[in-house]
Backbone as JSON, one array per atom type, in Angstrom:
{
  "sequence": "XXXXXXXXXXXXXXXXXXXXXXXXXXXXXXXXXXXXXXXXXXXXXXXXXXXXXXXXXXXXXXXXXXXXXXXXXXXXXXXXXXXXXXXXXXXXXXXXXXXXXXXXXXXXXXXXXXXXXXXXXXXXXXXXXXXXXXXXXXXXXXXXXXXXXXXXXXXXX",
  "N": [[-24.01, -20.38, 4.62], [-20.8, -21.13, 5.79], [-18.95, -18.91, 7.94], [-15.85, -17.57, 6.63], [-13.78, -16.92, 8.09], [-11.07, -17.51, 10.34], [-11.13, -19.99, 13.15], [-12.04, -19.45, 16.6], [-9.93, -20.51, 18.11], [-7.73, -20.74, 16.27], [-7.29, -17.97, 15.67], [-6.77, -16.96, 18.33], [-4.13, -18.41, 18.51], [-2.83, -17.36, 16.15], [-2.87, -14.54, 16.69], [-1.26, -14.46, 19.07], [1.22, -15.15, 18.15], [1.7, -13.25, 16.28], [1.86, -10.91, 18.05], [3.94, -11.42, 19.44], [6.12, -11.83, 17.64], [6.31, -9.81, 15.78], [7.26, -7.46, 17.26], [9.79, -8.64, 17.83], [10.81, -8.6, 15.32], [10.94, -6.25, 14.92], [12.82, -5.33, 16.87], [15.15, -6.54, 16.12], [15.66, -5.79, 13.58], [16.18, -2.97, 14.33], [18.53, -3.15, 15.73], [20.34, -4.15, 14.1], [20.46, -1.89, 12.54], [21.48, 0.02, 14.14], [24.09, -0.73, 14.65], [25.32, -0.36, 12.1], [24.98, 2.46, 11.31], [26.15, 5.59, 10.64], [26.07, 7.88, 12.45], [25.03, 8.94, 15.62], [22.14, 6.9, 16.59], [18.85, 8.23, 16.55], [16.63, 7.81, 19.56], [13.86, 5.3, 19.46], [11.37, 6.26, 19.93], [11.82, 9.09, 19.1], [12.76, 8.7, 16.46], [10.1, 7.97, 15.53], [8.62, 10.29, 15.92], [10.18, 11.95, 14.22], [9.71, 10.81, 11.62], [7.05, 11.13, 11.27], [6.76, 13.66, 11.24], [8.27, 14.4, 8.82], [6.44, 13.16, 7.01], [4.3, 14.86, 7.48], [4.88, 17.62, 7.35], [4.83, 20.58, 9.07], [3.0, 20.04, 11.14], [1.28, 19.99, 14.27], [2.31, 19.77, 17.89], [0.19, 18.58, 19.22], [-1.22, 17.2, 17.07], [0.84, 15.58, 16.26], [1.13, 13.75, 18.72], [-1.57, 12.69, 18.82], [-1.52, 11.1, 16.36], [0.68, 9.25, 16.59], [0.12, 8.06, 19.01], [0.64, 9.04, 21.48], [0.98, 10.74, 24.59], [0.55, 14.18, 24.75], [2.55, 15.74, 26.31], [4.99, 14.08, 26.34], [5.33, 14.05, 23.72], [5.94, 16.42, 23.36], [8.37, 16.72, 24.99], [10.16, 15.04, 23.51], [10.13, 16.69, 21.3], [11.55, 18.85, 22.21], [14.06, 17.55, 22.79], [14.74, 16.47, 20.14], [14.93, 19.43, 18.98], [16.98, 20.44, 20.37], [18.92, 18.73, 19.61], [19.37, 19.56, 17.14], [17.7, 18.39, 14.93], [15.08, 19.15, 14.67], [12.59, 21.5, 13.95], [10.83, 24.23, 15.73], [8.23, 26.43, 14.62], [6.65, 29.14, 15.22], [3.19, 29.58, 15.09], [1.78, 31.98, 12.8], [-0.87, 33.25, 13.43], [-1.61, 32.5, 15.99], [0.36, 32.47, 18.56], [0.9, 30.78, 20.52], [0.98, 28.08, 19.23], [3.04, 25.7, 18.06], [4.57, 24.98, 14.97], [6.1, 21.84, 13.63], [9.08, 21.25, 11.91], [11.36, 19.29, 10.13], [14.7, 19.54, 10.15], [17.45, 19.95, 7.54], [19.65, 18.3, 8.26], [17.95, 16.45, 9.52], [16.75, 15.25, 7.77], [18.52, 14.03, 5.92], [19.48, 12.08, 7.69], [17.45, 10.74, 8.53], [17.07, 9.39, 5.89], [19.07, 8.1, 5.67], [19.04, 5.97, 7.72], [16.42, 4.89, 6.83], [17.54, 3.66, 4.41], [19.31, 1.64, 5.09], [17.54, 0.26, 6.84], [15.99, -0.88, 4.57], [17.61, -2.22, 3.34], [18.74, -4.29, 4.94], [16.34, -5.79, 5.44], [15.95, -6.57, 2.68], [18.26, -7.87, 2.23], [17.68, -10.07, 4.02], [15.38, -11.13, 2.93], [16.37, -12.54, 0.97], [16.8, -14.99, 1.8], [14.61, -16.43, 1.96], [12.2, -18.83, 0.95], [10.46, -19.08, -2.3], [7.62, -19.33, -1.64], [7.5, -18.46, 1.06], [8.2, -15.87, 0.19], [6.14, -15.25, -1.41], [3.77, -15.53, 0.62], [4.65, -13.53, 2.38], [4.25, -11.08, 0.76], [1.5, -11.35, 0.22], [0.66, -10.88, 2.94], [1.41, -8.44, 3.65], [-0.76, -6.33, 3.19], [-2.74, -7.21, 4.59], [-1.27, -7.13, 7.05], [-1.12, -4.18, 7.3], [-3.73, -3.64, 7.37], [-4.35, -4.6, 9.63], [-3.16, -3.11, 11.36], [-4.36, -0.61, 11.31], [-6.83, -1.29, 12.31], [-6.17, -1.56, 14.91], [-5.42, 0.96, 15.56], [-6.63, 3.52, 17.63], [-8.33, 5.49, 16.45], [-9.75, 4.14, 14.61], [-11.82, 2.94, 15.83]],
  "CA": [[-22.63, -20.54, 4.21], [-19.97, -20.78, 6.95], [-17.98, -18.0, 7.99], [-14.73, -18.01, 5.98], [-12.62, -16.35, 9.08], [-10.54, -18.81, 11.28], [-11.92, -20.42, 14.4], [-11.33, -18.84, 17.65], [-8.5, -20.94, 18.8], [-6.91, -20.31, 15.26], [-7.32, -16.68, 15.85], [-5.86, -16.7, 19.24], [-2.62, -18.54, 18.14], [-2.21, -16.15, 15.31], [-2.55, -13.31, 17.8], [-0.22, -14.36, 20.07], [2.41, -15.31, 17.33], [2.05, -11.81, 15.69], [2.01, -10.07, 19.12], [5.32, -11.61, 19.63], [6.98, -12.06, 16.26], [6.35, -8.16, 15.04], [8.16, -6.78, 18.13], [11.26, -9.12, 17.74], [11.53, -8.39, 14.06], [11.65, -4.54, 14.83], [14.13, -5.14, 17.42], [16.53, -7.16, 15.59], [16.08, -4.77, 12.88], [16.74, -1.76, 14.8], [19.59, -3.31, 16.36], [21.34, -4.04, 12.85], [20.94, -0.48, 11.99], [22.23, 0.85, 15.03], [25.45, -1.3, 14.14], [25.59, 0.02, 10.72], [24.64, 3.81, 11.23], [27.4, 6.43, 10.94], [25.81, 8.77, 13.58], [24.18, 8.44, 16.79], [20.9, 6.47, 15.93], [17.87, 8.46, 17.67], [15.84, 6.52, 20.08], [12.7, 4.82, 18.63], [10.24, 7.35, 19.95], [12.17, 10.21, 18.43], [12.61, 8.36, 15.07], [8.81, 7.83, 14.95], [8.01, 11.59, 15.66], [10.85, 12.6, 13.1], [9.1, 10.12, 10.49], [5.61, 11.72, 11.31], [7.02, 15.3, 10.66], [8.6, 14.29, 7.47], [5.37, 12.95, 6.25], [3.25, 15.72, 7.87], [5.56, 18.73, 7.79], [4.11, 21.79, 9.9], [2.11, 19.45, 12.22], [1.46, 20.51, 15.9], [2.73, 18.56, 18.76], [-1.35, 17.58, 19.53], [-1.45, 16.36, 16.07], [1.93, 14.33, 16.4], [0.73, 12.8, 19.72], [-2.77, 11.94, 18.16], [-1.07, 10.15, 15.25], [1.53, 8.51, 17.34], [-0.77, 7.29, 20.25], [1.54, 9.44, 22.85], [0.64, 11.96, 25.4], [1.05, 15.63, 24.26], [3.58, 16.24, 27.16], [5.78, 13.29, 26.12], [5.79, 14.21, 22.37], [6.73, 17.77, 23.78], [9.55, 16.28, 25.49], [10.66, 14.59, 22.34], [10.34, 17.9, 20.42], [12.56, 19.76, 23.03], [15.49, 16.87, 22.78], [15.2, 16.68, 18.82], [15.5, 20.61, 18.57], [18.49, 20.64, 20.89], [19.97, 18.11, 18.77], [19.46, 20.11, 15.62], [16.83, 17.75, 14.0], [13.72, 19.19, 14.24], [12.53, 23.03, 14.37], [9.65, 24.46, 16.05], [7.8, 27.34, 13.95], [5.31, 29.8, 15.82], [1.79, 30.02, 14.08], [1.59, 33.55, 12.7], [-1.98, 33.61, 14.1], [-1.8, 31.91, 17.38], [1.7, 32.28, 18.96], [0.73, 29.54, 21.27], [0.99, 27.22, 18.65], [4.27, 25.54, 17.21], [4.52, 23.7, 13.8], [7.24, 21.14, 13.28], [9.66, 20.93, 10.68], [12.64, 18.68, 10.06], [15.92, 20.0, 9.55], [18.09, 19.3, 6.4], [20.24, 17.13, 8.83], [17.16, 15.33, 10.02], [16.32, 14.54, 6.34], [19.72, 13.32, 5.42], [19.96, 11.01, 8.84], [16.37, 9.8, 8.54], [17.17, 8.82, 4.76], [20.05, 6.86, 5.83], [18.1, 4.99, 8.38], [15.56, 4.0, 5.76], [18.43, 2.98, 3.43], [19.79, 0.79, 6.0], [16.36, -0.67, 7.0], [15.47, -1.62, 3.26], [19.0, -3.04, 2.73], [18.91, -5.25, 5.86], [15.21, -6.39, 4.89], [16.27, -7.14, 1.41], [19.27, -9.16, 2.45], [16.89, -11.13, 4.82], [14.41, -11.77, 2.26], [17.02, -13.49, -0.09], [17.14, -16.23, 2.33], [13.46, -16.98, 2.06], [11.75, -19.56, -0.12], [9.57, -18.68, -2.94], [6.63, -19.55, -1.26], [7.52, -17.54, 1.95], [8.01, -14.61, -0.31], [4.59, -15.14, -1.95], [3.16, -15.25, 1.77], [4.75, -12.25, 2.71], [3.63, -10.26, -0.29], [0.21, -11.46, 0.61], [0.37, -10.46, 4.3], [1.59, -6.84, 3.79], [-1.77, -5.64, 3.06], [-3.16, -7.54, 5.92], [-0.84, -6.38, 8.21], [-1.58, -2.77, 7.15], [-5.12, -3.54, 7.64], [-4.47, -4.94, 10.92], [-2.47, -1.79, 12.06], [-5.14, 0.34, 11.04], [-8.03, -1.79, 13.29], [-5.61, -1.28, 16.29], [-5.3, 2.2, 15.73], [-7.79, 4.12, 18.33], [-9.17, 6.28, 15.65], [-10.55, 3.21, 13.92], [-13.0, 2.62, 16.89]],
  "C": [[-21.9, -20.29, 5.37], [-19.0, -19.58, 6.68], [-16.46, -18.3, 7.57], [-13.4, -17.8, 7.04], [-12.13, -17.7, 9.73], [-11.42, -18.74, 12.64], [-11.07, -19.69, 15.43], [-9.95, -19.32, 18.21], [-7.4, -20.58, 17.71], [-6.46, -18.92, 15.36], [-6.49, -16.26, 17.0], [-4.46, -17.11, 19.18], [-2.07, -17.58, 17.13], [-1.87, -15.02, 15.82], [-1.57, -13.2, 18.61], [1.04, -14.44, 19.13], [2.74, -13.93, 16.69], [2.52, -10.87, 16.85], [3.59, -10.22, 19.56], [6.38, -11.6, 18.53], [7.19, -10.52, 15.61], [7.52, -7.37, 15.89], [9.41, -7.14, 17.84], [11.66, -8.79, 16.51], [12.06, -6.81, 14.05], [12.76, -4.53, 15.67], [15.42, -5.44, 16.83], [16.63, -6.41, 14.02], [16.64, -3.41, 13.35], [18.14, -1.93, 15.31], [20.87, -3.62, 15.25], [21.49, -2.77, 12.27], [21.54, 0.38, 12.75], [23.87, 0.37, 14.99], [25.74, -0.53, 12.93], [25.57, 1.81, 10.77], [25.81, 4.61, 11.63], [27.14, 7.51, 12.05], [25.07, 8.17, 14.76], [22.64, 8.19, 16.14], [19.87, 7.4, 17.14], [17.15, 7.44, 18.28], [14.53, 6.35, 19.09], [11.66, 5.72, 18.49], [10.5, 8.77, 19.27], [12.06, 9.85, 16.91], [11.03, 8.31, 14.43], [8.34, 9.31, 14.86], [8.95, 12.16, 14.47], [10.07, 12.07, 11.7], [7.56, 10.74, 10.39], [5.83, 13.24, 10.82], [7.54, 15.33, 9.5], [7.44, 14.05, 6.59], [4.15, 14.1, 6.35], [3.94, 17.17, 8.29], [4.45, 19.89, 8.03], [3.05, 21.17, 10.85], [2.49, 19.89, 13.54], [1.85, 19.16, 16.85], [1.31, 17.76, 19.03], [-1.45, 16.64, 18.33], [-0.46, 15.27, 15.81], [1.41, 13.28, 17.55], [-0.4, 12.08, 19.29], [-2.24, 10.91, 17.35], [-0.07, 9.23, 16.04], [1.06, 7.86, 18.7], [0.25, 7.82, 21.43], [0.68, 10.7, 23.48], [1.43, 13.09, 24.89], [2.32, 16.22, 24.97], [4.84, 15.4, 26.86], [6.26, 13.48, 24.72], [6.62, 15.71, 22.53], [8.0, 17.81, 23.96], [10.7, 15.98, 24.46], [11.09, 15.78, 21.51], [11.55, 18.66, 20.91], [13.92, 18.82, 22.6], [15.86, 16.69, 21.12], [15.3, 18.27, 18.27], [16.9, 20.94, 19.08], [19.59, 19.93, 20.03], [20.05, 18.45, 17.3], [18.74, 19.38, 14.35], [15.58, 18.06, 13.61], [13.62, 20.85, 14.66], [10.87, 23.51, 14.56], [9.53, 25.93, 15.37], [6.53, 28.15, 14.43], [4.49, 29.89, 14.71], [1.89, 31.41, 14.13], [0.31, 34.04, 13.34], [-2.07, 33.39, 15.51], [-0.3, 31.5, 17.78], [1.97, 31.14, 20.02], [1.06, 28.21, 20.6], [2.36, 26.8, 17.75], [4.1, 24.67, 16.01], [5.89, 23.17, 13.65], [7.68, 20.87, 11.79], [11.01, 20.31, 10.88], [13.57, 19.46, 9.5], [16.73, 19.29, 8.31], [19.01, 18.21, 7.06], [19.57, 15.97, 9.12], [16.75, 14.48, 8.73], [17.37, 13.46, 5.91], [19.73, 11.9, 6.46], [18.84, 9.92, 8.65], [16.47, 8.79, 7.08], [18.06, 7.76, 4.77], [19.9, 5.73, 6.74], [17.23, 4.15, 7.64], [16.36, 3.22, 4.87], [18.84, 1.81, 3.89], [18.84, -0.31, 6.35], [15.83, -1.42, 5.9], [16.53, -2.53, 2.99], [18.79, -4.29, 3.67], [17.49, -6.08, 5.51], [15.32, -7.18, 3.7], [17.13, -8.16, 1.37], [18.56, -10.22, 3.06], [16.24, -11.83, 3.88], [15.18, -12.63, 1.17], [17.09, -14.81, 0.53], [15.59, -17.24, 2.39], [12.9, -17.73, 0.79], [10.71, -18.69, -1.27], [8.16, -18.35, -2.34], [6.43, -18.57, 0.2], [7.31, -16.18, 1.4], [6.55, -14.33, -0.9], [3.67, -14.64, -0.59], [3.27, -14.12, 2.21], [4.32, -11.03, 1.87], [2.17, -10.25, -0.12], [-0.23, -10.86, 1.76], [0.57, -9.17, 4.5], [0.48, -5.99, 3.85], [-2.84, -6.0, 4.33], [-2.76, -6.92, 7.14], [-1.1, -4.79, 8.37], [-3.02, -2.56, 7.77], [-5.17, -3.59, 9.37], [-4.17, -3.85, 11.95], [-3.69, -0.68, 12.29], [-6.54, -0.02, 12.14], [-7.39, -1.67, 14.53], [-5.29, 0.0, 16.58], [-6.56, 3.0, 16.45], [-8.61, 4.82, 17.46], [-10.14, 5.37, 14.75], [-11.8, 2.55, 14.71], [-14.04, 3.56, 16.82]]
}
């Protein structure tokens, strides 16, 4: 029985298109959000850290660095920036004072909710211009893109 996966040239072409298209999609979306947001939008690395901490409240810098594929010293710098901006709190571990647990502030929750609302609204508006076939294709592709993301994450290796 033949392998149902795409041939090497098809796979290479798809890889090239995705590697170019996905960052462009993200940049276009980030530009739209920056135009509409009512407060200064945190940098993308800061947003990624805030999103992680919202999903994993109480995480440590090391846990955030591992999940975000960043160096701990870079995450620590982001934590310092976000703490100074009033968006993140460091809380010392009761058992080990060297460890700090990260928590979003109420302001961070509000601002992230606004960013997410704008992101969803922009994507929803753009989706209205797609054909039914394109919408079906995107619906089918979401699971595949999620799987692709997991396979690219070093923890999958």
